[in-house]
CSV table of C-alpha atoms and ligand atoms in Angstrom, one decimal:
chain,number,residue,atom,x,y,z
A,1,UNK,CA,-9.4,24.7,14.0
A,2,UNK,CA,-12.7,22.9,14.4
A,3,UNK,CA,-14.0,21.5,17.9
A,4,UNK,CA,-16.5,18.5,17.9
A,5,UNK,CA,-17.8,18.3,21.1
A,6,UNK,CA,-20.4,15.3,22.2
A,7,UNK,CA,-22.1,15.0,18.5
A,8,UNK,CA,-24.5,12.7,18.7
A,9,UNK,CA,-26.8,12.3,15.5
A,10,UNK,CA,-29.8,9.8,16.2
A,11,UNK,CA,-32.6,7.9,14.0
A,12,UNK,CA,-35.0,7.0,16.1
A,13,UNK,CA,-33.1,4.3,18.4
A,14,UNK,CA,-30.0,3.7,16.3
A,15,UNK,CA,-27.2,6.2,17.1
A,16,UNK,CA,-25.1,7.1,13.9
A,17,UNK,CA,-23.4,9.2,15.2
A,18,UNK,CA,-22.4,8.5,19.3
A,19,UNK,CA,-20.9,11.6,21.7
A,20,UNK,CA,-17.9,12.4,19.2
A,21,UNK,CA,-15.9,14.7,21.0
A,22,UNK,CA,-12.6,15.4,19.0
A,23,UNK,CA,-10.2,18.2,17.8
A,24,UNK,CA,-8.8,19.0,14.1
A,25,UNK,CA,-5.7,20.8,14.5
A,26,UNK,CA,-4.8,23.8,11.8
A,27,UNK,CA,-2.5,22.5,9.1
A,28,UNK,CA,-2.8,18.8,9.3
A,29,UNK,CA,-4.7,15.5,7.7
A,30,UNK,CA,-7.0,14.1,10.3
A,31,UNK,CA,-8.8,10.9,8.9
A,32,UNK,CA,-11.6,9.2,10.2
A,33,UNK,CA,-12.0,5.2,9.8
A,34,UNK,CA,-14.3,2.9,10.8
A,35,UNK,CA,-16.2,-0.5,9.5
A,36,UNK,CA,-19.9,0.4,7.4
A,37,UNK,CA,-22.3,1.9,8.7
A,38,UNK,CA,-20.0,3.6,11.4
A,39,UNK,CA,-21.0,7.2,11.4
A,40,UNK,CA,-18.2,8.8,8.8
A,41,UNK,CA,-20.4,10.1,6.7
A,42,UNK,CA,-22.9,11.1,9.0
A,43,UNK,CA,-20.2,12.9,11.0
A,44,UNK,CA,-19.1,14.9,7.6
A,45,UNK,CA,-22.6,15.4,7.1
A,46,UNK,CA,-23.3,16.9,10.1
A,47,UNK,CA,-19.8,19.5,10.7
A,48,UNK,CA,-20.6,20.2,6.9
A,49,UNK,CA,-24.4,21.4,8.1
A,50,UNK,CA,-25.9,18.8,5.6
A,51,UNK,CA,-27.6,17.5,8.5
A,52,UNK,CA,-28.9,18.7,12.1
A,53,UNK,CA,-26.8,17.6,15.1
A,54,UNK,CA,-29.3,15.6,18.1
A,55,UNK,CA,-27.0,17.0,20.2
A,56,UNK,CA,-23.4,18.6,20.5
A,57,UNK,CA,-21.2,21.3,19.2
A,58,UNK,CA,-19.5,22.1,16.3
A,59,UNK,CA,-17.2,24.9,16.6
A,60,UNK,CA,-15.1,26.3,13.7
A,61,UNK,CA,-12.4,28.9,14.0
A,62,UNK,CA,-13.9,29.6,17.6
A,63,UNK,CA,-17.5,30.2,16.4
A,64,UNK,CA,-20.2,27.9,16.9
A,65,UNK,CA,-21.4,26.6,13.4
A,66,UNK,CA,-23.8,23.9,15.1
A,67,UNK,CA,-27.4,23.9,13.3
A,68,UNK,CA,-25.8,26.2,10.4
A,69,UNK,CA,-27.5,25.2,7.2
A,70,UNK,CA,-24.5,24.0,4.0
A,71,UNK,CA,-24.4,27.4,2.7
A,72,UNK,CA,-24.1,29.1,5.9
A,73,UNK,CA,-20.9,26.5,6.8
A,74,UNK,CA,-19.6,26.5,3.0
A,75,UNK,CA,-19.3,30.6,3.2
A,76,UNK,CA,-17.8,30.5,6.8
A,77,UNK,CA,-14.9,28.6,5.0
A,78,UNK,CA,-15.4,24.5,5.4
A,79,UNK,CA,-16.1,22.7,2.6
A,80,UNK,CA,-16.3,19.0,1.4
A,81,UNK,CA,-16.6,16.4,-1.4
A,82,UNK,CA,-19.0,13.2,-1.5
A,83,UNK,CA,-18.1,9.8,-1.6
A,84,UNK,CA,-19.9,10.1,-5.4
A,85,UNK,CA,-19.4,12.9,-7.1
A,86,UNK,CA,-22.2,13.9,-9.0
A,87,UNK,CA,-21.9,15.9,-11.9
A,88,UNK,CA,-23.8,17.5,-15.3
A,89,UNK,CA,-22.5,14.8,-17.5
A,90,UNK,CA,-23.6,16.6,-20.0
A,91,UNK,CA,-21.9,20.0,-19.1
A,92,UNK,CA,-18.6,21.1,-19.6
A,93,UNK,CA,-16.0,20.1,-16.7
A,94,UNK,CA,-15.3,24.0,-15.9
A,95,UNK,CA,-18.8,24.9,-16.1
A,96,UNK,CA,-19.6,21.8,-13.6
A,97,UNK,CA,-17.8,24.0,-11.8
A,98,UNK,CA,-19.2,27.5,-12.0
A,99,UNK,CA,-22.5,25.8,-11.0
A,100,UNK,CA,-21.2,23.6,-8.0
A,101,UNK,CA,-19.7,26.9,-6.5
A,102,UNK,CA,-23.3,28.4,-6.9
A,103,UNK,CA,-24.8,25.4,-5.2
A,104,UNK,CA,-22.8,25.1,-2.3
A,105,UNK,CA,-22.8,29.0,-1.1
A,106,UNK,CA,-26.3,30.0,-1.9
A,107,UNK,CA,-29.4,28.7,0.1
A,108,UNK,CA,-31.9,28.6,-2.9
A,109,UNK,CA,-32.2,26.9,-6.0
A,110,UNK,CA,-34.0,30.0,-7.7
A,111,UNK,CA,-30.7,31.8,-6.3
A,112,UNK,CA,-28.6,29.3,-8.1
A,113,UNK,CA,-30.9,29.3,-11.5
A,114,UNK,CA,-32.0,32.9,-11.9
A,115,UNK,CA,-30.2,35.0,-14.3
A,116,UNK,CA,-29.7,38.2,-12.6
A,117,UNK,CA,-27.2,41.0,-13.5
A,118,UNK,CA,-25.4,40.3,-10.0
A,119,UNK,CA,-25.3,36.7,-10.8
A,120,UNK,CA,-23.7,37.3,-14.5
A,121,UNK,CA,-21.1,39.6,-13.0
A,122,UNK,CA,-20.0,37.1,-10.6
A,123,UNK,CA,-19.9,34.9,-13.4
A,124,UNK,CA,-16.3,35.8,-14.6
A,125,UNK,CA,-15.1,36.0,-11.4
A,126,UNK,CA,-16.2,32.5,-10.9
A,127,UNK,CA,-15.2,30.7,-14.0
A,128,UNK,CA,-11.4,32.5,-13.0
A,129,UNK,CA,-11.4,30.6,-9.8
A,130,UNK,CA,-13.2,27.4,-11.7
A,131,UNK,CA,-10.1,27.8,-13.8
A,132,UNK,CA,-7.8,28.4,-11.2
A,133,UNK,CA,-8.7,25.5,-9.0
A,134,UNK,CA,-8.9,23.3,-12.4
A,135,UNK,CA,-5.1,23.7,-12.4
A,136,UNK,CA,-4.5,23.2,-9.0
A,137,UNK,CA,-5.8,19.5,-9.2
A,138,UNK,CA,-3.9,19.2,-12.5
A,139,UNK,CA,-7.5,18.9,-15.4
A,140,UNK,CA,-6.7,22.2,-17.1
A,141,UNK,CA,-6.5,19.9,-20.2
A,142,UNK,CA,-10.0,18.6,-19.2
A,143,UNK,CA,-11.7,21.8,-18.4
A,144,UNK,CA,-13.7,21.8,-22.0
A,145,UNK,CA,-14.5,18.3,-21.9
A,146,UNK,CA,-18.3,16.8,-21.0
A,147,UNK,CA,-17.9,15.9,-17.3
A,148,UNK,CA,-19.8,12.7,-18.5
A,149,UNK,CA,-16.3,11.7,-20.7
A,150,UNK,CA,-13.3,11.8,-18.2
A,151,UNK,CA,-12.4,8.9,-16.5
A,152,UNK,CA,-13.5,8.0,-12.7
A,153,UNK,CA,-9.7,9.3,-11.3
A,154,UNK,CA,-10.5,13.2,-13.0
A,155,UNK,CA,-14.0,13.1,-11.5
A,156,UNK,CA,-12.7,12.7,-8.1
A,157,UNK,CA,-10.0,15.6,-8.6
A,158,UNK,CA,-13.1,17.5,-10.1
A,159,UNK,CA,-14.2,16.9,-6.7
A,160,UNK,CA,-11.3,18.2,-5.2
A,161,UNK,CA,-11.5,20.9,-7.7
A,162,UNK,CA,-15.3,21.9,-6.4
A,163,UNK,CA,-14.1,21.9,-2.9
A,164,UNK,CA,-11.2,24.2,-3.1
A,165,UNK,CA,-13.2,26.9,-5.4
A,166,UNK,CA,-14.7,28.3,-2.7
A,167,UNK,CA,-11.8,29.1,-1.3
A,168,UNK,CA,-12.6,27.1,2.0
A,169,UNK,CA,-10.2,26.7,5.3
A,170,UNK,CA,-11.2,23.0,6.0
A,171,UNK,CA,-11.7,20.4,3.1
A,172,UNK,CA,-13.2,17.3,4.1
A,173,UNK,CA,-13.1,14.8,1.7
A,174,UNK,CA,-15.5,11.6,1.9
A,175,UNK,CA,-13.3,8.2,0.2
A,176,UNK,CA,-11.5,10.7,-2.0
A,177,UNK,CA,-9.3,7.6,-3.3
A,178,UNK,CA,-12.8,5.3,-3.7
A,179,UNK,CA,-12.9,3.3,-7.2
A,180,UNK,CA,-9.4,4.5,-8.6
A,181,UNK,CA,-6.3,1.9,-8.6
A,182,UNK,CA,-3.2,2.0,-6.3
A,183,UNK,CA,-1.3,4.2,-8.9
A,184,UNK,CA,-3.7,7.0,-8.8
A,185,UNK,CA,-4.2,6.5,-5.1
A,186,UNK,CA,-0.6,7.7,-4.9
A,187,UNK,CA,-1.1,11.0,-7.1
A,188,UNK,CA,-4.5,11.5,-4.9
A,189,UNK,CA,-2.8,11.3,-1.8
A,190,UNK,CA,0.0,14.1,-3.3
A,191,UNK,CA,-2.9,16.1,-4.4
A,192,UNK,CA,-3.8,16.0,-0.8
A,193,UNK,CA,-0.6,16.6,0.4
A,194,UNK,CA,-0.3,20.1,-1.7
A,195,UNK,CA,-3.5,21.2,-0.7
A,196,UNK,CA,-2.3,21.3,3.0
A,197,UNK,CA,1.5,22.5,2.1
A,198,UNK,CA,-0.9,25.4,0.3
A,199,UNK,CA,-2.2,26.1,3.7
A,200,UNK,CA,-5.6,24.2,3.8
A,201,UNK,CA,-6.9,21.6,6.7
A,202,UNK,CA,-8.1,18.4,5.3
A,203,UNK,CA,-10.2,15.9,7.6
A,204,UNK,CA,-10.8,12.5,5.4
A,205,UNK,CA,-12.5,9.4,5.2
A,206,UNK,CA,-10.9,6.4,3.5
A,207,UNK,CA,-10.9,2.8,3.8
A,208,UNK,CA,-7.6,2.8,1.8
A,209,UNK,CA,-5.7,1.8,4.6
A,210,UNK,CA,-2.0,1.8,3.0
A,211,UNK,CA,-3.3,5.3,2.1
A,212,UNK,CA,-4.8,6.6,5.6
A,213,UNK,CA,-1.4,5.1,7.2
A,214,UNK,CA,1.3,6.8,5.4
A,215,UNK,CA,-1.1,10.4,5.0
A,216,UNK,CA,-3.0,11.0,8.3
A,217,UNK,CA,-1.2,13.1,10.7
A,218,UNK,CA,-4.0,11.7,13.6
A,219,UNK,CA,-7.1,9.3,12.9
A,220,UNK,CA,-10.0,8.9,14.7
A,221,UNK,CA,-11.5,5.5,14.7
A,222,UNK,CA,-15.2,5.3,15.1
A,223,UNK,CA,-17.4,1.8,15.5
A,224,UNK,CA,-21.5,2.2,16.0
A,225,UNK,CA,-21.1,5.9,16.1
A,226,UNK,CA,-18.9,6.1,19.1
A,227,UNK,CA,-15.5,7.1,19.0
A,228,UNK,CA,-13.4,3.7,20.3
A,229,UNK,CA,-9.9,5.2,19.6
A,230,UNK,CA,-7.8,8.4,18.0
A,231,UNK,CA,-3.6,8.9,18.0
A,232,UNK,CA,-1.0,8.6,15.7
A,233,UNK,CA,-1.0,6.3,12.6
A,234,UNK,CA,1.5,3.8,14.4
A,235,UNK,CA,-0.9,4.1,17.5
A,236,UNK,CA,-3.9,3.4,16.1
A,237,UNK,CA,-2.1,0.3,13.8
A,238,UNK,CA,-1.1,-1.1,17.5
A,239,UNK,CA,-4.5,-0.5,19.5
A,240,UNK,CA,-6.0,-3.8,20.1
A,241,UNK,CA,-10.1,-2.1,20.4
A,242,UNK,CA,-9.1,-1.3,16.5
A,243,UNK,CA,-7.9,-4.3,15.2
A,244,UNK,CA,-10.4,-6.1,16.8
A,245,UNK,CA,-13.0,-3.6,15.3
A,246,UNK,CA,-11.5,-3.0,12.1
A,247,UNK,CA,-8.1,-3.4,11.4
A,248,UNK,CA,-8.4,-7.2,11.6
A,249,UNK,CA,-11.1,-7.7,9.1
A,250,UNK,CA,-8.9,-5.9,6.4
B,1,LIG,P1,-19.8,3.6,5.0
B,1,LIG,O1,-18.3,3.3,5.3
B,1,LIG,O2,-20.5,2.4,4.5
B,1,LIG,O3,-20.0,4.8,4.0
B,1,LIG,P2,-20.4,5.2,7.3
B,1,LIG,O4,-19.4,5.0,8.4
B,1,LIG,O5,-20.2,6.5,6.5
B,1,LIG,O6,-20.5,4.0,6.4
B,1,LIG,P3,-23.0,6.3,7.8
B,1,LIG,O7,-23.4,6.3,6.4
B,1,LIG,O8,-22.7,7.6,8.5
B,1,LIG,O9,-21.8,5.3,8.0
B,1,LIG,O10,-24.2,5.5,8.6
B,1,LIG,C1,-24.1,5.3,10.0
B,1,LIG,C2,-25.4,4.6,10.5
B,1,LIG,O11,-26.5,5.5,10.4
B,1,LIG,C3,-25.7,3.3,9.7
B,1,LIG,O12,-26.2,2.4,10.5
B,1,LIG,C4,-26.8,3.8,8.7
B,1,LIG,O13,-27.6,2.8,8.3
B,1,LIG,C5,-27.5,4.9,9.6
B,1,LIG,N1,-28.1,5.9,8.8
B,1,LIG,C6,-27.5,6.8,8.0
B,1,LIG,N2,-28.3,7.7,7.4
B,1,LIG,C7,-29.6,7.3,7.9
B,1,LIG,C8,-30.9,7.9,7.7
B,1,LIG,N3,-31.1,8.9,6.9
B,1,LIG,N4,-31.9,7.3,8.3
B,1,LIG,C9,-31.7,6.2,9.2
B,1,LIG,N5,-30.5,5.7,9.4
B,1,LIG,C10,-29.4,6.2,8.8
């Protein structure tokens, strides 16, 4: 489904982002680990067009997406939450929603604002699918709540929710489990699991590792931006370059 070849993303000298070459097959959950500061979010931002590639290739369902801008990659069918999800506190969790949709598939903020009669129509289409995907992450009893009032577990299924409402092929989620407890870990990681039995591709980044181990169907193991190791859970649990670079320190 998507084909990283040689990414490299550089600052100046420091390499975030190293000659990633890897493959995310149709159907499964492919996580990425990796210590701080070792490219993961770099590498989402750069598949997910938030950033420029130095170098390499990005191709998505057999058509080259490299140096696409967001919008251009959120409308081609890949889309993706952030490892904080930011959202109108003040706003209502479903219209959080109508506006995120806006955001990630058009390429200007007056586009996004602007209260054209093209833009109202779509607006009941879209808060149908806000509604929809609400369900699907299990908040339809938060929809009419102030995003600023539900509690840190809902706003990361509103994530979830924001990435599935534009109906993408490819969901990649950044720490999608980050600052909720083990019991809500579990019913993220279901979440997860529905989203691919409902026929979407998910490519993650966690640190939860209990989590990554019994949920990843591959992982790729990245340290200084350079891919050191990618297999199978068990695999990746016996590689000595990981547990040297990471797995020991957990
Ligand atoms: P974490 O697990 O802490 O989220 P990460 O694996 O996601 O880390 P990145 O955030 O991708 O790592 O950062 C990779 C490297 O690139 C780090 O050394 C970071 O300091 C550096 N870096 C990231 N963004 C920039 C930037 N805009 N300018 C300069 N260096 C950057």
């Amino acid at each position: 489904m998507l084909e990283v070849r040689n990414l490299t993303k550089r600052y100046g000298g420091l390499s975030a982002v190293s000659e990633v070459t890897t493959t995310i097959e149709k159907g499964r959950i492919h996580a990425v680990i990796g210590p701080n500061g070792a490219g993961k979010t770099t590498f989402f931002n750069l598949i997910s067009g938030a950033q420029r590639a130095t170098a390499g290739s990005i191709v998505f369902e057999g058509q080259d997406v490299t140096g696409l801008r967001a919008d251009q990659v959120a409308r081609l069918g890949i889309s993706r939450t952030f490892q904080t999800t930011s959202l109108f506190d003040m706003a209502s969790v479903v219209d959080n929603l109508i506006v995120g949709h806006r955001l990630r598939t058009r390429s200007g903020l007056l586009d996004v604002l602007v209260n054209s009669p093209r833009l109202r129509r779509e607006e009941a289409l879209c808060r149908q699918k806000a509604r929809e995907a609400l369900d699907f992450v299990g908040l339809s009893h938060v929809a009419n709540r102030m995003a600023g009032d539900i509690s840190q577990e809902e706003r990361k299924r509103v994530a979830f929710a924001l990435a599935i409402a534009t109906e993408p092929r490819l969901v990649l989620l950044d720490e999608p489990a980050g600052g909720v407890n083990p019991e809500e870990t579990v019913g993220l990681a279901d979440l997860i699991r529905k989203m691919v039995r409902h026929g979407l591709t998910v490519c993650l980044v966690e640190h939860k590792m209990d989590m990554i181990m019994s949920l990843a169907d591959r992982i790729t193991v990245l340290n200084y931006g350079e891919k050191i190791a990618e297999g199978t859970p068990a695999e990746i649990r016996a590689n000595p370059a990981v547990i040297d670079a990471y797995l020991g320190s957990e």
